[in-house]
Short mmCIF file of N, CA and C in Angstrom, two decimals:
data_model
loop_
_atom_site.label_atom_id
_atom_site.label_comp_id
_atom_site.label_asym_id
_atom_site.label_seq_id
_atom_site.Cartn_x
_atom_site.Cartn_y
_atom_site.Cartn_z
N MET A 13 3.28 6.71 -24.26
CA MET A 13 3.56 6.21 -22.99
C MET A 13 4.30 6.94 -21.90
N LYS A 14 3.69 6.82 -20.88
CA LYS A 14 4.30 7.78 -19.82
C LYS A 14 5.31 6.91 -18.67
N PHE A 15 6.51 7.61 -18.58
CA PHE A 15 7.60 6.96 -17.71
C PHE A 15 8.04 7.61 -16.67
N ALA A 16 8.02 7.11 -15.57
CA ALA A 16 8.72 7.36 -14.18
C ALA A 16 10.18 6.97 -13.98
N VAL A 17 11.21 7.90 -14.05
CA VAL A 17 12.60 7.55 -14.14
C VAL A 17 12.96 7.74 -12.57
N LEU A 18 13.35 6.61 -11.80
CA LEU A 18 13.47 6.77 -10.56
C LEU A 18 14.75 6.37 -9.89
N ASP A 19 15.27 6.84 -9.03
CA ASP A 19 16.20 6.56 -8.46
C ASP A 19 16.72 6.66 -7.10
N PHE A 20 16.90 5.85 -6.13
CA PHE A 20 17.33 6.08 -4.59
C PHE A 20 18.69 5.96 -4.54
N GLU A 21 18.94 6.63 -3.32
CA GLU A 21 20.28 6.93 -2.62
C GLU A 21 19.88 6.08 -1.22
N THR A 22 20.56 5.08 -0.67
CA THR A 22 20.35 4.38 0.51
C THR A 22 21.28 4.18 1.32
N THR A 23 21.46 3.73 2.53
CA THR A 23 22.48 3.75 3.62
C THR A 23 23.03 2.39 3.09
N GLY A 24 22.81 1.52 2.44
CA GLY A 24 23.64 0.46 2.16
C GLY A 24 22.63 -0.52 1.06
N SER A 25 22.87 -1.91 0.88
CA SER A 25 22.16 -2.38 -0.24
C SER A 25 21.68 -3.64 0.46
N GLN A 26 21.57 -3.62 2.05
CA GLN A 26 21.17 -4.58 2.62
C GLN A 26 19.48 -4.41 2.94
N PRO A 27 18.61 -5.28 3.24
CA PRO A 27 17.13 -5.18 3.38
C PRO A 27 16.85 -4.08 4.81
N ALA A 28 17.93 -4.14 5.64
CA ALA A 28 17.70 -3.21 6.75
C ALA A 28 17.89 -1.69 6.35
N ASP A 29 18.82 -1.64 5.38
CA ASP A 29 19.07 -0.19 4.76
C ASP A 29 17.97 0.69 4.83
N GLU A 30 18.10 1.74 4.72
CA GLU A 30 17.05 2.79 4.22
C GLU A 30 17.43 4.04 3.38
N ILE A 31 16.17 4.39 2.83
CA ILE A 31 16.27 5.37 1.64
C ILE A 31 17.04 6.63 2.21
N ILE A 32 17.86 7.52 1.68
CA ILE A 32 18.29 8.82 2.14
C ILE A 32 17.85 9.85 1.26
N GLN A 33 17.71 9.40 0.00
CA GLN A 33 17.37 10.34 -1.24
C GLN A 33 16.61 9.72 -2.32
N VAL A 34 15.33 10.65 -2.85
CA VAL A 34 14.67 9.93 -3.80
C VAL A 34 15.00 10.97 -5.15
N GLY A 35 15.00 10.57 -6.15
CA GLY A 35 14.82 11.24 -7.43
C GLY A 35 14.21 10.78 -8.49
N LEU A 36 13.27 11.49 -9.05
CA LEU A 36 12.21 11.04 -9.85
C LEU A 36 11.87 12.09 -11.01
N VAL A 37 11.96 11.77 -12.45
CA VAL A 37 11.42 12.26 -13.47
C VAL A 37 10.37 11.62 -14.08
N ILE A 38 9.42 12.72 -14.60
CA ILE A 38 8.23 12.06 -15.17
C ILE A 38 8.25 12.33 -16.79
N ILE A 39 8.20 11.46 -17.72
CA ILE A 39 8.81 11.79 -19.15
C ILE A 39 7.21 11.24 -19.92
N ASP A 40 6.79 12.15 -20.63
CA ASP A 40 5.52 12.00 -21.25
C ASP A 40 5.57 12.52 -22.59
N GLN A 41 5.20 11.70 -23.77
CA GLN A 41 5.48 12.02 -24.93
C GLN A 41 6.79 12.89 -25.17
N PHE A 42 7.93 12.00 -24.62
CA PHE A 42 9.34 12.11 -24.90
C PHE A 42 9.68 13.60 -24.11
N GLN A 43 9.02 14.09 -23.08
CA GLN A 43 9.28 15.47 -22.79
C GLN A 43 9.28 15.38 -21.35
N ILE A 44 10.03 15.89 -20.46
CA ILE A 44 10.07 15.88 -19.06
C ILE A 44 9.01 16.73 -18.59
N VAL A 45 8.10 16.25 -17.95
CA VAL A 45 6.83 16.88 -17.59
C VAL A 45 6.79 17.47 -16.19
N ASP A 46 7.67 16.61 -15.25
CA ASP A 46 7.60 16.97 -13.66
C ASP A 46 8.70 16.03 -13.25
N ARG A 47 9.19 16.62 -12.22
CA ARG A 47 10.34 16.32 -11.31
C ARG A 47 10.15 16.36 -9.82
N TYR A 48 10.74 15.27 -9.36
CA TYR A 48 10.66 15.45 -7.94
C TYR A 48 12.10 14.96 -7.33
N THR A 49 12.37 15.39 -6.02
CA THR A 49 13.55 15.23 -5.60
C THR A 49 13.41 15.47 -4.05
N SER A 50 14.10 14.53 -3.32
CA SER A 50 14.04 15.17 -1.60
C SER A 50 15.08 14.07 -0.86
N LEU A 51 15.64 14.71 0.03
CA LEU A 51 16.50 13.87 0.93
C LEU A 51 15.31 13.36 1.79
N VAL A 52 15.86 12.29 2.28
CA VAL A 52 14.97 11.52 3.36
C VAL A 52 15.87 11.27 4.99
N LYS A 53 15.15 11.58 5.81
CA LYS A 53 15.78 11.17 7.28
C LYS A 53 15.69 9.77 7.43
N PRO A 54 16.72 9.03 7.61
CA PRO A 54 16.45 7.57 7.68
C PRO A 54 16.53 7.27 9.37
N GLY A 55 16.05 6.19 9.52
CA GLY A 55 16.28 5.95 10.92
C GLY A 55 17.47 5.21 11.53
N ILE A 56 18.17 5.08 10.67
CA ILE A 56 19.71 4.62 10.86
C ILE A 56 20.81 5.46 10.59
N GLY A 57 22.06 5.43 10.76
CA GLY A 57 22.84 6.18 10.40
C GLY A 57 23.52 5.86 9.07
N ILE A 58 24.24 6.82 8.67
CA ILE A 58 24.66 6.91 7.00
C ILE A 58 26.19 6.28 7.50
N PRO A 59 26.31 5.25 6.72
CA PRO A 59 27.92 4.87 7.02
C PRO A 59 28.78 5.84 6.05
N SER A 60 30.06 5.98 6.37
CA SER A 60 31.16 6.98 6.03
C SER A 60 31.20 6.27 4.28
N SER A 61 31.28 5.28 4.35
CA SER A 61 31.50 4.79 2.78
C SER A 61 30.19 5.16 2.09
N ILE A 62 29.13 5.32 2.57
CA ILE A 62 28.03 5.97 1.83
C ILE A 62 28.06 7.47 1.41
N THR A 63 28.48 8.08 2.39
CA THR A 63 28.70 9.70 2.41
C THR A 63 29.75 9.78 1.47
N THR A 64 30.86 9.07 1.10
CA THR A 64 32.01 8.97 0.54
C THR A 64 31.35 8.96 -1.09
N LEU A 65 30.50 7.75 -1.42
CA LEU A 65 29.83 7.51 -2.83
C LEU A 65 28.94 8.55 -3.04
N THR A 66 28.10 8.94 -2.30
CA THR A 66 26.97 9.93 -2.31
C THR A 66 27.05 11.58 -2.16
N GLY A 67 27.96 11.43 -1.51
CA GLY A 67 27.85 12.96 -0.65
C GLY A 67 26.79 13.47 0.18
N ILE A 68 26.03 12.24 0.49
CA ILE A 68 25.02 12.72 1.44
C ILE A 68 25.39 12.64 2.98
N THR A 69 25.44 13.69 3.68
CA THR A 69 25.99 13.67 5.09
C THR A 69 24.81 13.57 6.06
N GLU A 70 24.79 12.66 7.17
CA GLU A 70 24.25 12.96 8.29
C GLU A 70 23.57 14.53 8.79
N GLU A 71 24.19 15.48 8.61
CA GLU A 71 23.86 16.59 8.56
C GLU A 71 22.78 17.19 7.81
N MET A 72 22.83 16.77 6.16
CA MET A 72 22.18 17.11 5.12
C MET A 72 20.47 16.22 5.56
N VAL A 73 20.47 15.32 6.02
CA VAL A 73 19.44 14.62 6.49
C VAL A 73 18.80 14.75 7.78
N ALA A 74 19.48 15.59 8.74
CA ALA A 74 18.89 15.92 9.82
C ALA A 74 17.53 16.44 9.75
N ASP A 75 17.11 17.31 8.99
CA ASP A 75 15.72 17.72 8.99
C ASP A 75 14.92 17.61 7.95
N ALA A 76 15.41 16.47 7.06
CA ALA A 76 14.65 16.20 5.93
C ALA A 76 13.37 15.33 6.50
N PRO A 77 12.43 15.38 5.42
CA PRO A 77 11.26 14.64 5.78
C PRO A 77 11.22 13.34 5.80
N SER A 78 10.35 12.56 6.74
CA SER A 78 10.34 11.10 6.72
C SER A 78 10.32 10.52 5.23
N LEU A 79 10.38 9.01 5.20
CA LEU A 79 10.13 8.35 4.29
C LEU A 79 8.66 8.33 3.89
N ASP A 80 7.69 8.48 4.85
CA ASP A 80 6.20 8.42 4.80
C ASP A 80 5.95 9.47 4.04
N GLN A 81 6.56 10.65 4.63
CA GLN A 81 6.28 12.03 3.75
C GLN A 81 6.49 12.10 2.49
N VAL A 82 7.78 11.60 2.06
CA VAL A 82 8.46 11.57 0.98
C VAL A 82 7.30 10.81 -0.02
N MET A 83 7.31 9.46 0.33
CA MET A 83 6.41 8.47 -0.47
C MET A 83 5.06 9.34 -0.83
N SER A 84 4.32 9.78 0.23
CA SER A 84 3.13 10.14 0.06
C SER A 84 3.16 11.32 -0.84
N GLU A 85 4.05 12.30 -1.07
CA GLU A 85 4.31 13.47 -2.04
C GLU A 85 4.44 12.54 -3.52
N MET A 86 5.24 11.79 -3.44
CA MET A 86 5.88 11.23 -4.83
C MET A 86 4.94 10.12 -5.26
N PHE A 87 4.36 9.22 -4.64
CA PHE A 87 3.50 8.17 -5.26
C PHE A 87 2.36 8.84 -6.15
N PRO A 88 1.55 9.80 -5.79
CA PRO A 88 0.59 10.14 -6.82
C PRO A 88 1.29 10.33 -8.46
N LEU A 89 2.72 10.97 -8.35
CA LEU A 89 3.23 11.03 -9.72
C LEU A 89 3.32 10.08 -10.44
N LEU A 90 3.56 8.65 -10.17
CA LEU A 90 3.79 7.38 -10.60
C LEU A 90 2.74 7.04 -11.06
N PHE A 91 1.30 7.21 -10.80
CA PHE A 91 0.59 6.37 -11.59
C PHE A 91 0.28 6.79 -12.99
N ASP A 92 0.18 5.77 -13.56
CA ASP A 92 -0.22 5.32 -15.15
C ASP A 92 1.48 5.69 -16.00
N CYS A 93 2.20 5.31 -14.96
CA CYS A 93 3.73 5.46 -15.47
C CYS A 93 4.30 3.86 -15.48
N VAL A 94 5.19 3.86 -16.49
CA VAL A 94 6.11 2.36 -16.59
C VAL A 94 7.35 3.09 -15.72
N LEU A 95 7.66 2.41 -14.60
CA LEU A 95 8.69 2.79 -14.10
C LEU A 95 10.12 2.36 -14.67
N VAL A 96 10.92 3.06 -14.62
CA VAL A 96 12.46 3.03 -15.41
C VAL A 96 13.31 3.19 -14.20
N GLY A 97 14.22 2.29 -13.85
CA GLY A 97 15.53 2.20 -13.00
C GLY A 97 16.69 1.78 -13.36
N HIS A 98 17.74 1.82 -12.66
CA HIS A 98 19.21 1.37 -13.12
C HIS A 98 19.40 0.15 -12.51
N HIS A 99 19.03 -0.34 -11.50
CA HIS A 99 18.98 -1.42 -10.81
C HIS A 99 17.79 -2.04 -10.16
N VAL A 100 16.78 -2.37 -11.06
CA VAL A 100 15.58 -2.20 -10.88
C VAL A 100 14.82 -3.19 -9.50
N SER A 101 15.62 -4.54 -9.54
CA SER A 101 15.20 -5.10 -8.28
C SER A 101 15.75 -4.52 -7.03
N PHE A 102 16.54 -3.90 -6.97
CA PHE A 102 17.10 -2.97 -6.02
C PHE A 102 15.91 -1.87 -5.44
N ASP A 103 15.96 -0.95 -6.48
CA ASP A 103 14.79 -0.05 -6.49
C ASP A 103 13.53 -0.55 -6.05
N LEU A 104 13.04 -1.54 -6.68
CA LEU A 104 11.94 -2.09 -6.34
C LEU A 104 11.54 -2.40 -5.06
N SER A 105 12.80 -3.07 -4.26
CA SER A 105 12.71 -3.64 -2.93
C SER A 105 12.63 -2.33 -2.14
N PHE A 106 13.14 -1.07 -2.20
CA PHE A 106 13.10 -0.29 -1.44
C PHE A 106 11.93 0.57 -1.71
N CYS A 107 11.35 0.66 -2.76
CA CYS A 107 10.21 1.44 -3.29
C CYS A 107 8.87 0.81 -2.53
N LYS A 108 8.96 -0.90 -2.67
CA LYS A 108 7.83 -1.34 -1.91
C LYS A 108 8.09 -0.87 -0.50
N LYS A 109 9.23 -0.94 0.28
CA LYS A 109 9.32 -0.82 2.05
C LYS A 109 8.77 0.51 2.32
N GLY A 110 8.74 1.52 1.24
CA GLY A 110 8.12 2.75 1.52
C GLY A 110 6.88 2.84 1.27
N LEU A 111 6.00 2.03 0.67
CA LEU A 111 4.76 2.30 -0.07
C LEU A 111 3.90 1.48 0.77
N PRO A 112 2.74 2.04 1.13
CA PRO A 112 1.39 1.17 1.76
C PRO A 112 1.25 -0.05 1.13
N ILE A 113 0.73 -0.82 1.71
CA ILE A 113 0.78 -2.11 1.22
C ILE A 113 -0.46 -2.17 0.19
N GLN A 114 -1.30 -1.71 0.16
CA GLN A 114 -2.64 -1.39 -1.31
C GLN A 114 -1.60 -1.10 -2.33
N ALA A 115 -0.64 -0.08 -2.14
CA ALA A 115 -0.02 0.44 -3.25
C ALA A 115 1.18 -0.23 -3.86
N THR A 116 1.56 -1.37 -3.18
CA THR A 116 2.98 -1.96 -3.78
C THR A 116 2.18 -3.23 -4.81
N ARG A 117 1.10 -3.32 -5.04
CA ARG A 117 0.25 -4.16 -5.87
C ARG A 117 0.53 -3.55 -7.23
N HIS A 118 0.21 -2.06 -7.38
CA HIS A 118 0.55 -1.31 -8.51
C HIS A 118 1.78 -1.58 -9.11
N PHE A 119 3.14 -1.76 -8.41
CA PHE A 119 4.27 -1.60 -8.76
C PHE A 119 4.80 -3.35 -8.44
N GLN A 120 4.35 -4.03 -9.57
CA GLN A 120 4.77 -5.34 -9.65
C GLN A 120 6.17 -5.52 -10.75
N ASP A 121 6.88 -6.49 -10.53
CA ASP A 121 8.24 -6.48 -11.37
C ASP A 121 7.98 -6.16 -12.78
N GLU A 122 6.71 -6.58 -13.41
CA GLU A 122 6.76 -6.18 -14.78
C GLU A 122 6.17 -4.75 -15.33
N PHE A 123 6.17 -3.94 -14.23
CA PHE A 123 6.00 -2.41 -14.41
C PHE A 123 7.20 -1.69 -14.51
N TRP A 124 8.27 -2.53 -14.20
CA TRP A 124 9.65 -1.79 -14.36
C TRP A 124 10.63 -2.17 -15.58
N ILE A 125 11.28 -1.38 -16.09
CA ILE A 125 12.11 -2.02 -17.01
C ILE A 125 13.53 -1.21 -16.33
N GLN A 126 14.72 -1.67 -16.69
CA GLN A 126 16.02 -1.45 -16.60
C GLN A 126 16.21 -0.28 -17.71
N TRP A 127 17.19 0.92 -17.16
CA TRP A 127 17.31 1.94 -18.14
C TRP A 127 18.05 1.77 -19.18
N ILE A 128 18.82 0.69 -19.29
CA ILE A 128 19.56 0.09 -20.64
C ILE A 128 18.69 -0.23 -21.45
N CYS A 129 17.71 -1.04 -21.20
CA CYS A 129 16.63 -1.30 -22.21
C CYS A 129 15.83 -0.09 -22.88
N PHE A 130 15.33 0.72 -21.79
CA PHE A 130 14.84 1.86 -21.89
C PHE A 130 15.53 2.77 -23.17
N ALA A 131 16.88 3.03 -22.87
CA ALA A 131 17.72 3.75 -23.63
C ALA A 131 17.92 2.97 -24.88
N SER A 132 18.03 1.72 -25.05
CA SER A 132 18.29 0.88 -26.08
C SER A 132 17.32 1.07 -27.16
N TYR A 133 15.92 1.21 -26.67
CA TYR A 133 14.67 1.17 -27.29
C TYR A 133 14.70 2.64 -28.00
N PHE A 134 14.83 3.64 -27.46
CA PHE A 134 14.75 4.96 -27.78
C PHE A 134 16.09 5.52 -28.76
N LEU A 135 17.28 4.77 -28.31
CA LEU A 135 18.48 5.17 -29.10
C LEU A 135 18.70 4.12 -30.19
N ARG A 136 17.94 3.04 -30.14
CA ARG A 136 18.14 1.89 -31.28
C ARG A 136 19.53 1.47 -31.23
N PHE A 137 19.98 1.06 -30.11
CA PHE A 137 20.98 0.15 -29.96
C PHE A 137 20.84 -1.05 -29.46
N PRO A 138 21.28 -2.60 -29.51
CA PRO A 138 20.75 -3.73 -29.33
C PRO A 138 20.81 -4.39 -28.23
N ALA A 139 21.15 -3.46 -27.04
CA ALA A 139 21.35 -3.96 -25.56
C ALA A 139 20.11 -4.77 -25.14
N CYS A 140 18.94 -4.32 -25.47
CA CYS A 140 18.00 -5.03 -24.75
C CYS A 140 16.83 -5.26 -25.92
N SER A 141 17.20 -5.51 -27.23
CA SER A 141 16.05 -5.56 -28.18
C SER A 141 15.11 -6.66 -27.85
N SER A 142 15.51 -7.50 -27.14
CA SER A 142 14.48 -9.02 -27.09
C SER A 142 13.36 -8.29 -25.98
N ALA A 143 13.81 -7.59 -25.22
CA ALA A 143 12.96 -7.06 -24.13
C ALA A 143 11.69 -6.67 -24.75
N TRP A 144 11.58 -5.69 -26.06
CA TRP A 144 10.44 -5.17 -26.54
C TRP A 144 9.93 -6.18 -27.64
#
């Protein structure tokens, strides 16, 4: 089974907020086979609280690619993967905002698992044993 471990940094947690960084690791047969990371130029400012939390500044994203550019590079890596995230509903909502409509059908909630469930399965601790 192939997994894509995905994480976003954003300007906040509200629907109007935007992605400012994408991190992705592809795991196949328990080996990291690909990585992707990029800053993203948001259409809104980065609050100082987010800069404090993430270390990402306005200057760092000033010349970064747009979300459309980043998603077009990242999206092909996600095919045939089960997506793994830390806060799945949050990541999924931002992922869907950045993908074309036809692509979002591929990433419904059932294709995502929480990283703690992913880890519990492979490390054999009981956190999410009922999810498997």
